[in-house]
mmCIF file with all atom_site columns, C-alpha atoms in Angstrom:
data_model
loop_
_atom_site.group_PDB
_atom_site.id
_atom_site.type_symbol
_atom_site.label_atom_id
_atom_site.label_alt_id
_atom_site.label_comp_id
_atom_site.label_asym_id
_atom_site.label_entity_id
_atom_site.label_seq_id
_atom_site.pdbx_PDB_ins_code
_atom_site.Cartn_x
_atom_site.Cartn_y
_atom_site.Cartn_z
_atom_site.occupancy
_atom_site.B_iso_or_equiv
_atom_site.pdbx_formal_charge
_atom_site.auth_seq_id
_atom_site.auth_comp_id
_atom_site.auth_asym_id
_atom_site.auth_atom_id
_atom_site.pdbx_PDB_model_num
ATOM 1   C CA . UNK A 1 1   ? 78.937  -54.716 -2.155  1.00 0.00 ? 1   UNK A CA 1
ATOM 2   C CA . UNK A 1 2   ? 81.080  -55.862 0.410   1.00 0.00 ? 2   UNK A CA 1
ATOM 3   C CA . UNK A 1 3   ? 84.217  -53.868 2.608   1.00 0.00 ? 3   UNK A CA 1
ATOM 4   C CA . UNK A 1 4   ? 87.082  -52.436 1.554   1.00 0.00 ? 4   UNK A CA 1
ATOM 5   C CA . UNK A 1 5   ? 89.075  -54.072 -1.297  1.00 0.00 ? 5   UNK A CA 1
ATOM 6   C CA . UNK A 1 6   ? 92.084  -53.113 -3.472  1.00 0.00 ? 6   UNK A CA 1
ATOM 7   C CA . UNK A 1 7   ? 92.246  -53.308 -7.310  1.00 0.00 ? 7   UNK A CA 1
ATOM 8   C CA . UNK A 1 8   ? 95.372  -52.973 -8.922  1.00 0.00 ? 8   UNK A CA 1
ATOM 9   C CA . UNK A 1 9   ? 96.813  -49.682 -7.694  1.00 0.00 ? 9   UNK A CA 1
ATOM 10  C CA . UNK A 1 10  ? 93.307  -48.026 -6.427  1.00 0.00 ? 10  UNK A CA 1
ATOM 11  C CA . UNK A 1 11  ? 92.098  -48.950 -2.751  1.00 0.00 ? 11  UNK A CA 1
ATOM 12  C CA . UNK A 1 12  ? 88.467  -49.357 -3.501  1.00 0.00 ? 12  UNK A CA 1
ATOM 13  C CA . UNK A 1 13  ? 86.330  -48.354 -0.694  1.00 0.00 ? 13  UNK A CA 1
ATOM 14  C CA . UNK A 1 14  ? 83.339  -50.147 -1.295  1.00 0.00 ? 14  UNK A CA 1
ATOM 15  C CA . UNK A 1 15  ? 80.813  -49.123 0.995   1.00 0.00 ? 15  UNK A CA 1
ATOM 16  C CA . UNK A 1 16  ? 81.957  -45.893 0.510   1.00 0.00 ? 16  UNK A CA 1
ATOM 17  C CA . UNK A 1 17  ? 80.810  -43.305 3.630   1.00 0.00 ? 17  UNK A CA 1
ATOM 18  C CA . UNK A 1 18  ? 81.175  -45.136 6.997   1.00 0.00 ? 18  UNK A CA 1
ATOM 19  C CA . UNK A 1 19  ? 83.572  -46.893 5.800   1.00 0.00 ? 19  UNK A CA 1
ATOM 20  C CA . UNK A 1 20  ? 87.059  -45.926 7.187   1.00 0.00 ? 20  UNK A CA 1
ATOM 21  C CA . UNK A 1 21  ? 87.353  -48.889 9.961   1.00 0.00 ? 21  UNK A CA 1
ATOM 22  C CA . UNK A 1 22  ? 87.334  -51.248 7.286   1.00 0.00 ? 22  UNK A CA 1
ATOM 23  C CA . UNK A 1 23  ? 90.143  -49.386 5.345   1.00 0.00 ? 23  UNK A CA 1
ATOM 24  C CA . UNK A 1 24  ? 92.357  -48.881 8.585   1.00 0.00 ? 24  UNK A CA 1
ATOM 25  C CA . UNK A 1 25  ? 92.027  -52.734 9.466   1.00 0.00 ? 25  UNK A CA 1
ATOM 26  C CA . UNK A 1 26  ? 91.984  -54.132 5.828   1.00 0.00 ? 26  UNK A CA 1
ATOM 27  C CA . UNK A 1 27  ? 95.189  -56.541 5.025   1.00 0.00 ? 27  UNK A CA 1
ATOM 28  C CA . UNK A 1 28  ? 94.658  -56.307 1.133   1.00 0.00 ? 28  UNK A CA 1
ATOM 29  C CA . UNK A 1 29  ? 95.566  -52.306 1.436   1.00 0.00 ? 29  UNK A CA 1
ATOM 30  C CA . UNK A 1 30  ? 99.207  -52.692 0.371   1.00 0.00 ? 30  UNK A CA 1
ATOM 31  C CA . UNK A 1 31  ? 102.611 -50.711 -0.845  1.00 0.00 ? 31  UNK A CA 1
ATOM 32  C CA . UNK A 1 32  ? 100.993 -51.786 -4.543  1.00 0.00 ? 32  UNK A CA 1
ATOM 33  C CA . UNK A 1 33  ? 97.974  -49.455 -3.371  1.00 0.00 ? 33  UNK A CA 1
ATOM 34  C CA . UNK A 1 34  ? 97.992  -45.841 -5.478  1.00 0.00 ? 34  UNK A CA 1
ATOM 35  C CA . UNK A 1 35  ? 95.341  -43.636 -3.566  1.00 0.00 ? 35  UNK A CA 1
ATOM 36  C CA . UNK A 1 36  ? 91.607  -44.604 -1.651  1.00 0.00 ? 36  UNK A CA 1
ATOM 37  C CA . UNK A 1 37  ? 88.545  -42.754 -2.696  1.00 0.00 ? 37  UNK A CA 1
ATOM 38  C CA . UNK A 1 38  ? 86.336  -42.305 -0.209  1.00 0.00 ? 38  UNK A CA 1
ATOM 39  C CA . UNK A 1 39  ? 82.800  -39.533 0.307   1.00 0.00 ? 39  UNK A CA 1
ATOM 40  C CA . UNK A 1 40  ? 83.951  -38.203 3.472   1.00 0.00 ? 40  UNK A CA 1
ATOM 41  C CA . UNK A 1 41  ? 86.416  -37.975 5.939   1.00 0.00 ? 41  UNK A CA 1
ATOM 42  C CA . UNK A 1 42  ? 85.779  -35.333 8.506   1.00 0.00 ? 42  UNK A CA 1
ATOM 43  C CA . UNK A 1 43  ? 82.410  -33.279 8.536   1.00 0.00 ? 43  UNK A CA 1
ATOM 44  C CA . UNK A 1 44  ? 84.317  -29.817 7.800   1.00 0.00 ? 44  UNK A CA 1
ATOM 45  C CA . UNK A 1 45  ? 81.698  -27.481 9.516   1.00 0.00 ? 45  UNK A CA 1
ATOM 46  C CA . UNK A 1 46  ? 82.090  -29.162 12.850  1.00 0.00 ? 46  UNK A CA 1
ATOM 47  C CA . UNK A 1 47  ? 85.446  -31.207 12.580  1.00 0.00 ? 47  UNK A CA 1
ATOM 48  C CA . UNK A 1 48  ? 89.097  -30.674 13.642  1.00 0.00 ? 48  UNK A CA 1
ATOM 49  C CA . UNK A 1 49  ? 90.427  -31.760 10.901  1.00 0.00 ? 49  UNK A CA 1
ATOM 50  C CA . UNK A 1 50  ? 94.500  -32.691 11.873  1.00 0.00 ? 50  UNK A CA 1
ATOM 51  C CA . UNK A 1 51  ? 94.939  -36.182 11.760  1.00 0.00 ? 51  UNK A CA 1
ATOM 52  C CA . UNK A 1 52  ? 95.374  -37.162 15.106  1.00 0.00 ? 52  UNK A CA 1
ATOM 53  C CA . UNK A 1 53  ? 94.342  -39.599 17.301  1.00 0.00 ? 53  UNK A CA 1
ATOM 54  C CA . UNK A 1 54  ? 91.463  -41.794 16.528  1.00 0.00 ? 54  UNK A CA 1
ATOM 55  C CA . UNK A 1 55  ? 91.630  -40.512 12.521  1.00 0.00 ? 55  UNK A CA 1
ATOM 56  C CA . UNK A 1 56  ? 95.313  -41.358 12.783  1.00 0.00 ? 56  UNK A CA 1
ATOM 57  C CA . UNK A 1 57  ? 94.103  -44.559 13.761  1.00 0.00 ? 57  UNK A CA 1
ATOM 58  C CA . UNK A 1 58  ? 91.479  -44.486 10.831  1.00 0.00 ? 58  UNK A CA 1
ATOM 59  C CA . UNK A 1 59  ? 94.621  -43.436 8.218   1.00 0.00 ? 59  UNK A CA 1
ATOM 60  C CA . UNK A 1 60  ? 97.561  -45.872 9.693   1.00 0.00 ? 60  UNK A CA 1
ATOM 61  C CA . UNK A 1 61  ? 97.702  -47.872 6.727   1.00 0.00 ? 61  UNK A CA 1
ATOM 62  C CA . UNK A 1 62  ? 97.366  -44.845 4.297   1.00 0.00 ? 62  UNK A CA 1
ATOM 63  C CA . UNK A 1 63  ? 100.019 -43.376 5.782   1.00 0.00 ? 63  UNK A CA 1
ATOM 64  C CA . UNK A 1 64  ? 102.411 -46.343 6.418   1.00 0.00 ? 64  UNK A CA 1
ATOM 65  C CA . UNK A 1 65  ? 102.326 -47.210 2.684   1.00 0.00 ? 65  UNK A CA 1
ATOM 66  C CA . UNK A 1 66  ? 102.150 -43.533 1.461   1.00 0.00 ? 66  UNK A CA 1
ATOM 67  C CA . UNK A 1 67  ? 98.603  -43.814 0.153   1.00 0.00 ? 67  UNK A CA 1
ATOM 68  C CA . UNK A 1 68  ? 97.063  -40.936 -1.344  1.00 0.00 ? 68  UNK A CA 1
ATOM 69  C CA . UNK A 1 69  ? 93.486  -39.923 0.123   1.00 0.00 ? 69  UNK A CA 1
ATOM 70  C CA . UNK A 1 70  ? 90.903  -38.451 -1.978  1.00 0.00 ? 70  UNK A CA 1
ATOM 71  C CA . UNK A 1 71  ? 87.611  -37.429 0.244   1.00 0.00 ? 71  UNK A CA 1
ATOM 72  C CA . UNK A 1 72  ? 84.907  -35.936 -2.239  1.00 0.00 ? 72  UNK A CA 1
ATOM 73  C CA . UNK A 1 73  ? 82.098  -34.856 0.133   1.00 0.00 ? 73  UNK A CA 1
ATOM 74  C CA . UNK A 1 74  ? 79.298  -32.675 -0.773  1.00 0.00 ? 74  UNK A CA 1
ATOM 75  C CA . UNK A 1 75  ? 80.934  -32.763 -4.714  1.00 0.00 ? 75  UNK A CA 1
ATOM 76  C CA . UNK A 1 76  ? 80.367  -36.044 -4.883  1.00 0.00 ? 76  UNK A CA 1
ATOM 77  C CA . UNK A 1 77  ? 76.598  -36.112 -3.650  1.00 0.00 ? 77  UNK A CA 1
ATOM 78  C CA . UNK A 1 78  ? 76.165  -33.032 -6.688  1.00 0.00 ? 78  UNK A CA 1
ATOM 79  C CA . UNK A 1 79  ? 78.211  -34.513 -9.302  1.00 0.00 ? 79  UNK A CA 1
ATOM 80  C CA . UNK A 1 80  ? 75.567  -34.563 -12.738 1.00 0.00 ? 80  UNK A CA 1
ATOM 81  C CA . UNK A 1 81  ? 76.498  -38.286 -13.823 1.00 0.00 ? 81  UNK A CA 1
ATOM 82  C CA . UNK A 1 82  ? 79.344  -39.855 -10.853 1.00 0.00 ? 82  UNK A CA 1
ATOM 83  C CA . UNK A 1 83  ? 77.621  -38.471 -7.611  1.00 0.00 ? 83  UNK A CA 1
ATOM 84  C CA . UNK A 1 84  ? 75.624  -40.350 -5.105  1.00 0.00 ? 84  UNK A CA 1
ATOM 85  C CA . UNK A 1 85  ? 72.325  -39.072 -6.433  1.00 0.00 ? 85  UNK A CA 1
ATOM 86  C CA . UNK A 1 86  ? 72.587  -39.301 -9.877  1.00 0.00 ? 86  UNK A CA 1
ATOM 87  C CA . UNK A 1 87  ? 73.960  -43.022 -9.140  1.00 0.00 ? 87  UNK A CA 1
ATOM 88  C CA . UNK A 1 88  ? 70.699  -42.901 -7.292  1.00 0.00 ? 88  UNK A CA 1
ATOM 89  C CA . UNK A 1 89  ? 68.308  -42.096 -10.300 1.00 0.00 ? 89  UNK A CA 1
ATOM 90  C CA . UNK A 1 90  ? 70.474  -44.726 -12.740 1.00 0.00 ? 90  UNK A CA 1
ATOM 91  C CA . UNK A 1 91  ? 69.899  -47.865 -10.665 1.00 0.00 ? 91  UNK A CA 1
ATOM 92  C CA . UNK A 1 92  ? 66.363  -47.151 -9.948  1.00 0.00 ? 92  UNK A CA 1
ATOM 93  C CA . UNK A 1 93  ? 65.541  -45.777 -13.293 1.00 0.00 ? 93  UNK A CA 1
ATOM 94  C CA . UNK A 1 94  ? 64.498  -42.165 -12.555 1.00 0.00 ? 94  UNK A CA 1
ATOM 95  C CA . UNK A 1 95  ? 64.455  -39.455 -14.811 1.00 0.00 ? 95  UNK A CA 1
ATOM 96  C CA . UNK A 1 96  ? 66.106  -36.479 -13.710 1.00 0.00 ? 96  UNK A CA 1
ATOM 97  C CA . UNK A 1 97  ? 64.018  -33.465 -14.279 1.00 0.00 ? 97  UNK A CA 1
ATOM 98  C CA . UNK A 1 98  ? 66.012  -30.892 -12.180 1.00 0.00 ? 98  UNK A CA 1
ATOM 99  C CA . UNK A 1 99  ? 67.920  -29.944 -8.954  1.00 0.00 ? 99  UNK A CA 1
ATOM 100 C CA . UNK A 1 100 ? 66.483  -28.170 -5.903  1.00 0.00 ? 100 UNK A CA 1
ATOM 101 C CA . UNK A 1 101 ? 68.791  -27.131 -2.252  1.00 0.00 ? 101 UNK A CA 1
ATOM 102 C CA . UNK A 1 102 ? 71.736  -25.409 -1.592  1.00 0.00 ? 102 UNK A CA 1
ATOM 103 C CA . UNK A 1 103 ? 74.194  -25.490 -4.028  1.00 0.00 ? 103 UNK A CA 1
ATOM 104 C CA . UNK A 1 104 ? 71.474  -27.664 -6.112  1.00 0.00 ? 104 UNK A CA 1
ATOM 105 C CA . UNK A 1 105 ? 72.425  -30.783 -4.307  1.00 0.00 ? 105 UNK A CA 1
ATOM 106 C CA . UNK A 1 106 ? 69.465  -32.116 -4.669  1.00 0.00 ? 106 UNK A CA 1
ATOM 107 C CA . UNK A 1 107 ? 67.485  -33.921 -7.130  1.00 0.00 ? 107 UNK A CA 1
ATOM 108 C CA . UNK A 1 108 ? 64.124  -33.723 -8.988  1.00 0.00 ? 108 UNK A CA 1
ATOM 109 C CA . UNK A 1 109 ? 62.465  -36.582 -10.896 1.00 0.00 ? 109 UNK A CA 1
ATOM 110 C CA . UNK A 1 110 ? 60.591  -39.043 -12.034 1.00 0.00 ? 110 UNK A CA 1
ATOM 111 C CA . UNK A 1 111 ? 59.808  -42.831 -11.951 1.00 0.00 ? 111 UNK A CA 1
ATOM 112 C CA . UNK A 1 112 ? 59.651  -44.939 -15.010 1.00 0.00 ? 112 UNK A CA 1
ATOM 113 C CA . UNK A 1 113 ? 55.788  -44.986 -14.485 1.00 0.00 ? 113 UNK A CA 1
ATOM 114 C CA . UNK A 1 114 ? 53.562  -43.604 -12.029 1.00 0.00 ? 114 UNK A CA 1
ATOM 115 C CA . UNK A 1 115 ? 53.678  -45.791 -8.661  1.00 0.00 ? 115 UNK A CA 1
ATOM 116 C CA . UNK A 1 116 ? 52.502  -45.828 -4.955  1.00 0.00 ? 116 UNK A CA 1
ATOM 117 C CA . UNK A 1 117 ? 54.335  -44.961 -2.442  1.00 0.00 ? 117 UNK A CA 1
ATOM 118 C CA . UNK A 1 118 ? 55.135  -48.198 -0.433  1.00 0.00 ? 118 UNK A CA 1
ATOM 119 C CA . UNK A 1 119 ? 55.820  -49.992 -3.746  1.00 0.00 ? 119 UNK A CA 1
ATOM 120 C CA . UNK A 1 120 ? 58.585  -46.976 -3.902  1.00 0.00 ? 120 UNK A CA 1
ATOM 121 C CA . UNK A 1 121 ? 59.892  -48.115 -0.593  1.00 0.00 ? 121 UNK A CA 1
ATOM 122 C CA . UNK A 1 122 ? 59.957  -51.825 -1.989  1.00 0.00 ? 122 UNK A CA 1
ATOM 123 C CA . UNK A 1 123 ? 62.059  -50.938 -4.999  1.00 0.00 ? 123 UNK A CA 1
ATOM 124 C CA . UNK A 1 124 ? 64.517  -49.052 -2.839  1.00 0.00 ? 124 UNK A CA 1
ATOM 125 C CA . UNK A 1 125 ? 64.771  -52.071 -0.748  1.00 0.00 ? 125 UNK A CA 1
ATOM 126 C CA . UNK A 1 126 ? 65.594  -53.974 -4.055  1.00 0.00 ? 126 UNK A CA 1
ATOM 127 C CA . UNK A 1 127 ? 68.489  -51.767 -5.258  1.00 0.00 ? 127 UNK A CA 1
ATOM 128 C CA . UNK A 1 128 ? 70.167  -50.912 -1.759  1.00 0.00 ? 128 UNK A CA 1
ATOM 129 C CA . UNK A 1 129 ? 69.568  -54.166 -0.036  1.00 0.00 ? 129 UNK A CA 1
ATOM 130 C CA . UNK A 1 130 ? 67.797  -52.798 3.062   1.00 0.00 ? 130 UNK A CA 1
ATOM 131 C CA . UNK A 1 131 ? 64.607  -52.277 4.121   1.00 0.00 ? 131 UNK A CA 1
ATOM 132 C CA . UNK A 1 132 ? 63.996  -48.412 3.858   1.00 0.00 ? 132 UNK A CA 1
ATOM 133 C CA . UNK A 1 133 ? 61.909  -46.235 6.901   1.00 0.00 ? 133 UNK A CA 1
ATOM 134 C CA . UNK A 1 134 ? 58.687  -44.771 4.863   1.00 0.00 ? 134 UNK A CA 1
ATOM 135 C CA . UNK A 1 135 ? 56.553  -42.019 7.030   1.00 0.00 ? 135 UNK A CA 1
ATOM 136 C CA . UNK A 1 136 ? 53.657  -41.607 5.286   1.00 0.00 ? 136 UNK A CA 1
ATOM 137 C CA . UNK A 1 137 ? 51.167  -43.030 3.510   1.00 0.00 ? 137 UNK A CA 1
ATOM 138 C CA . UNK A 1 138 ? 51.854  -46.483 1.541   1.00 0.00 ? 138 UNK A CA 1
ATOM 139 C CA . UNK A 1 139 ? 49.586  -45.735 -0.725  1.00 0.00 ? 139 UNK A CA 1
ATOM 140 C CA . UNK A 1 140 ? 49.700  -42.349 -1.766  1.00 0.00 ? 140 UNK A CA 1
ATOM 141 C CA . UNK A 1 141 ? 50.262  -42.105 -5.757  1.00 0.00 ? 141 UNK A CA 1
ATOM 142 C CA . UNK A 1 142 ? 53.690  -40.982 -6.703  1.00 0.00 ? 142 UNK A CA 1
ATOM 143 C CA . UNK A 1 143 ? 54.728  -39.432 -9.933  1.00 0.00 ? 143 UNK A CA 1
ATOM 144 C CA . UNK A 1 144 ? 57.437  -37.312 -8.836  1.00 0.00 ? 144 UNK A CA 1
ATOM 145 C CA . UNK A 1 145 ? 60.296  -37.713 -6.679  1.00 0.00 ? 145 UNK A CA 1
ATOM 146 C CA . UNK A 1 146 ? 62.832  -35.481 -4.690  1.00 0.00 ? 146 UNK A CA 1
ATOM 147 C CA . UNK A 1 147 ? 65.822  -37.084 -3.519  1.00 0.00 ? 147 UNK A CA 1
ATOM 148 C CA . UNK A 1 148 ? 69.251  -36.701 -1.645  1.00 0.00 ? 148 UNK A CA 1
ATOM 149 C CA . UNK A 1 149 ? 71.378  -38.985 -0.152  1.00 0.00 ? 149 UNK A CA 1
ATOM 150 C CA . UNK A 1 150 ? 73.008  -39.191 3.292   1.00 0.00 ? 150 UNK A CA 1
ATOM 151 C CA . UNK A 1 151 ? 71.645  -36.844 6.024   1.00 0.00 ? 151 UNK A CA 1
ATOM 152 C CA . UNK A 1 152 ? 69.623  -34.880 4.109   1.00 0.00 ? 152 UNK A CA 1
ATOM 153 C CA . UNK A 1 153 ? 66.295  -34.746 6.316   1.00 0.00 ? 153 UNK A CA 1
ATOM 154 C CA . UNK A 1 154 ? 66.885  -30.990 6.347   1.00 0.00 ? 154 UNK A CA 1
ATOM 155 C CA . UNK A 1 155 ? 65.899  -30.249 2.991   1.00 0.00 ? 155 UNK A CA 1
ATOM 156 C CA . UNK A 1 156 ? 62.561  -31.678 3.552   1.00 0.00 ? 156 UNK A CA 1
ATOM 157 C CA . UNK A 1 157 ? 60.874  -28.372 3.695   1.00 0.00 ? 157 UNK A CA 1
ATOM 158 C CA . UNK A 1 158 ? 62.717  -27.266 0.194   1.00 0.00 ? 158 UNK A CA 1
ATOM 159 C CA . UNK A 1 159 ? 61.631  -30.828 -1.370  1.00 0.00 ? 159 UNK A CA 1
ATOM 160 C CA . UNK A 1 160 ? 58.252  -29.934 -0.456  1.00 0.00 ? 160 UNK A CA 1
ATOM 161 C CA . UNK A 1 161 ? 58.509  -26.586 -2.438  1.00 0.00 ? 161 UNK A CA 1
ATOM 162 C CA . UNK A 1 162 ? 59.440  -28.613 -5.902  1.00 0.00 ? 162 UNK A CA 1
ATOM 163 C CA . UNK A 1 163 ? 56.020  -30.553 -5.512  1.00 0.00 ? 163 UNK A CA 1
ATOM 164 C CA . UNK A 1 164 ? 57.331  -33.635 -5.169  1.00 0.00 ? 164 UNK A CA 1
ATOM 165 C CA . UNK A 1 165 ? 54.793  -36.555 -3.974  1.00 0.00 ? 165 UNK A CA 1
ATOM 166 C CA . UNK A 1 166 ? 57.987  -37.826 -2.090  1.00 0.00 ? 166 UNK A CA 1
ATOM 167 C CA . UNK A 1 167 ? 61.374  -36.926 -0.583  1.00 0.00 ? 167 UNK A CA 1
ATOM 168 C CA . UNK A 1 168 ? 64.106  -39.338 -0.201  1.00 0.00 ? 168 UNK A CA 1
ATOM 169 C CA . UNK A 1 169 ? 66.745  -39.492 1.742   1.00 0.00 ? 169 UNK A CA 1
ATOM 170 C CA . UNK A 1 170 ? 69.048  -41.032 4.332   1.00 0.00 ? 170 UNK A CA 1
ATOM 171 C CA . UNK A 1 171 ? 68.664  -40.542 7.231   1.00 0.00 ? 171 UNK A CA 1
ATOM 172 C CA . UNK A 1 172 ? 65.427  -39.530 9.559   1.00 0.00 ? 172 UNK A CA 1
ATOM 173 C CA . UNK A 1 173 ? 65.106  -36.643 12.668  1.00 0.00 ? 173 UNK A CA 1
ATOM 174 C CA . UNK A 1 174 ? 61.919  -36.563 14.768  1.00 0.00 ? 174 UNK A CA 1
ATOM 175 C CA . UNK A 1 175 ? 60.920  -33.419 12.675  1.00 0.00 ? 175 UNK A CA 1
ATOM 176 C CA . UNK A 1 176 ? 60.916  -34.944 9.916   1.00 0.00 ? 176 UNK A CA 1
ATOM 177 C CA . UNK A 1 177 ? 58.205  -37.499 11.010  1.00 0.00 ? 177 UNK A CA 1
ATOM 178 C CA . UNK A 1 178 ? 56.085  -34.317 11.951  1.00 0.00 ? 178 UNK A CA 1
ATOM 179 C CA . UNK A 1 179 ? 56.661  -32.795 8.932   1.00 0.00 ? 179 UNK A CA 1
ATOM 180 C CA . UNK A 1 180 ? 55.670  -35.528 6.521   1.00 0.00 ? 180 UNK A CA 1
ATOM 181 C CA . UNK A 1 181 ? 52.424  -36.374 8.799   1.00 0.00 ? 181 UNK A CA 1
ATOM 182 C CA . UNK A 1 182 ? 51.372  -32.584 8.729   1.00 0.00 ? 182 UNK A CA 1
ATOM 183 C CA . UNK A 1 183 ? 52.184  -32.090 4.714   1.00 0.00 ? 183 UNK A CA 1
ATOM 184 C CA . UNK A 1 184 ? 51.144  -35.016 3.115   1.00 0.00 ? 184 UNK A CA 1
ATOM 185 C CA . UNK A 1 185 ? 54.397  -35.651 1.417   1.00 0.00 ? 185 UNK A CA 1
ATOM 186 C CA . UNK A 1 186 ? 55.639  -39.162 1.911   1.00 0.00 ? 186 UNK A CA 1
ATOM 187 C CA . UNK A 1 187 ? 59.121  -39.665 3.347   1.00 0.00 ? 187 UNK A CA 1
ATOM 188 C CA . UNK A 1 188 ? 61.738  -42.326 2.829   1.00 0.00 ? 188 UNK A CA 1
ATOM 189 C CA . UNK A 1 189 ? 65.101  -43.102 4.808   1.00 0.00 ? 189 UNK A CA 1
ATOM 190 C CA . UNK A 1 190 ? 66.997  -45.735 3.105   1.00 0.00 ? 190 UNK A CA 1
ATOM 191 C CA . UNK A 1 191 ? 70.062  -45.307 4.871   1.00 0.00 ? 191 UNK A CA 1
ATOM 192 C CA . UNK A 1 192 ? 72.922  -42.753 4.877   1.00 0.00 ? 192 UNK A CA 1
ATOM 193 C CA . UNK A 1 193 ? 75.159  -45.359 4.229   1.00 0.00 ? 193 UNK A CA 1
ATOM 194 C CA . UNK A 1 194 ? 73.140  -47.308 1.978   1.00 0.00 ? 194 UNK A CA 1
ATOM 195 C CA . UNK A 1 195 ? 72.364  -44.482 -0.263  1.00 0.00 ? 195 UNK A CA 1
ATOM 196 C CA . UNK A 1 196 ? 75.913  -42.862 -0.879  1.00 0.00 ? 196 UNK A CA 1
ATOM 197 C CA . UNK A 1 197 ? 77.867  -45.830 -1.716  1.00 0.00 ? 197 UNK A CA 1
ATOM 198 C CA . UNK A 1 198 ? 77.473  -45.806 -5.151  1.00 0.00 ? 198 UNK A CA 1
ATOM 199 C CA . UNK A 1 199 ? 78.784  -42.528 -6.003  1.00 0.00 ? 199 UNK A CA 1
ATOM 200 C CA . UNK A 1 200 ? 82.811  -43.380 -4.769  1.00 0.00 ? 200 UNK A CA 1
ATOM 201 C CA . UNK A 1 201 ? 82.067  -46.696 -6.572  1.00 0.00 ? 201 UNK A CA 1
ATOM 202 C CA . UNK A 1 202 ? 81.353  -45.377 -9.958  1.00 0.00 ? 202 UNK A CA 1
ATOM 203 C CA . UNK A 1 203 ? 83.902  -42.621 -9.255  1.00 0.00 ? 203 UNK A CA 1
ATOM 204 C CA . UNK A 1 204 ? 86.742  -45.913 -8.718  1.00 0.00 ? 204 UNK A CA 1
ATOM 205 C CA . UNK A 1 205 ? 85.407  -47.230 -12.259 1.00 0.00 ? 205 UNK A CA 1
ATOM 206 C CA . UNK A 1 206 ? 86.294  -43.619 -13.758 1.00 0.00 ? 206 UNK A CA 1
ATOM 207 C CA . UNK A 1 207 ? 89.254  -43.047 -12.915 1.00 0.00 ? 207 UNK A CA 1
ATOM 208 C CA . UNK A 1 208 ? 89.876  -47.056 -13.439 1.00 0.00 ? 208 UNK A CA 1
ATOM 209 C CA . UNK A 1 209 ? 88.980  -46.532 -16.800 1.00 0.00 ? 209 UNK A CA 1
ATOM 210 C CA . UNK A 1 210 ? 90.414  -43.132 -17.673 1.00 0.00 ? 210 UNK A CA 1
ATOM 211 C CA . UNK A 1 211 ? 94.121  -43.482 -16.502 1.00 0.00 ? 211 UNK A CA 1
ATOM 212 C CA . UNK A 1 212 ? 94.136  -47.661 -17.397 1.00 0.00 ? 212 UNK A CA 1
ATOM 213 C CA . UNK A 1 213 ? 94.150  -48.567 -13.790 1.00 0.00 ? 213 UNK A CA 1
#
């Protein structure tokens, strides 16, 4: 997974969230470029969202070559089979076993067999190429797993209520430290980044695939 590249008429954003510097600066974005998909582009709930200044900067090459933008935010962390954390339970081989948070965002599941939590942490490390944070204990058994990707610390509390042996996520607040000391429940943050690339990236193969692209 490297930074931004095009492919045929789709801009593929390839690290997906965190990515828009790449996509303003990248020379392979050209007039033969259809559309970018990327997870987000301005937090809604706390962002002016006109495009000016800095995320005019962000957009210059969208908008120079009349490229479309498609920003799929919280949809594309739900989605059942394209969204970050199903993506999520297909590379490491969970079982999804059901959805817990707002709007069900997040994920319930299992592992392909019972495992410890620090050998958790190594897989994860595996599949998204960096080392995760794990609060906890390394070897606390694990047989089911709550996840959601990006900064989803928050839900630590409703993770907990599914029973989950583990919660993980992307990103880590001091509370959250607290809270997985004082519960018992392990905690992993694998990156915000790291862990919502792979939903825009299967959501590019899609649409690749649907409309012959």
């Amino acid at each position: 997974v490297g930074a931004t590249r095009c492919s045929g008429n789709v801009a593929e954003i390839c690290d997906a969230d965190g990515s828009y510097h790449e996509l303003a600066d990248c020379d392979l974005v050209s007039e033969q470029s259809g559309a970018a998909f990327v997870c987000a582009f301005v937090d809604e709930t706390t962002e002016d969202g006109r495009v000016t200044g800095f995320r005019k900067q962000r957009m210059a090459r969208l908008l120079a070559h009349d490229i479309n933008l498609f920003a799929y935010h919280l949809p594309l962390d739900a989605h059942a089979t394209l969204g970050n954390n199903a993506q999520l339970a297909l590379r490491h081989g969970w079982t999804v076993t059901g959805r817990f948070g707002e709007q069900e965002i997040g994920f319930i599941g299992v592992p392909p067999a019972p495992t410890f939590a620090g050998e958790l942490a190594q897989a994860i490390e595996g599949v998204l190429g960096r080392a995760p944070l794990l609060v906890g204990d390394p070897a606390r058994k694990v047989e089911r797993i709550a996840w959601c990707s990006g900064g989803a610390q928050d839900y630590f509390e409703a993770a907990l209520a599914t029973g989950a042996d583990i919660f993980v996520s992307g990103e880590v607040s001091e509370q959250t430290v607290h809270l997985a000391r004082e519960t018992g429940m392990a905690y992993i943050a694998a990156g915000h980044h790291a862990t919502e690339r792979f939903g825009v990236m299967a959501l590019g193969a899609h649409v690749a695939e649907k409309f012959g692209i």
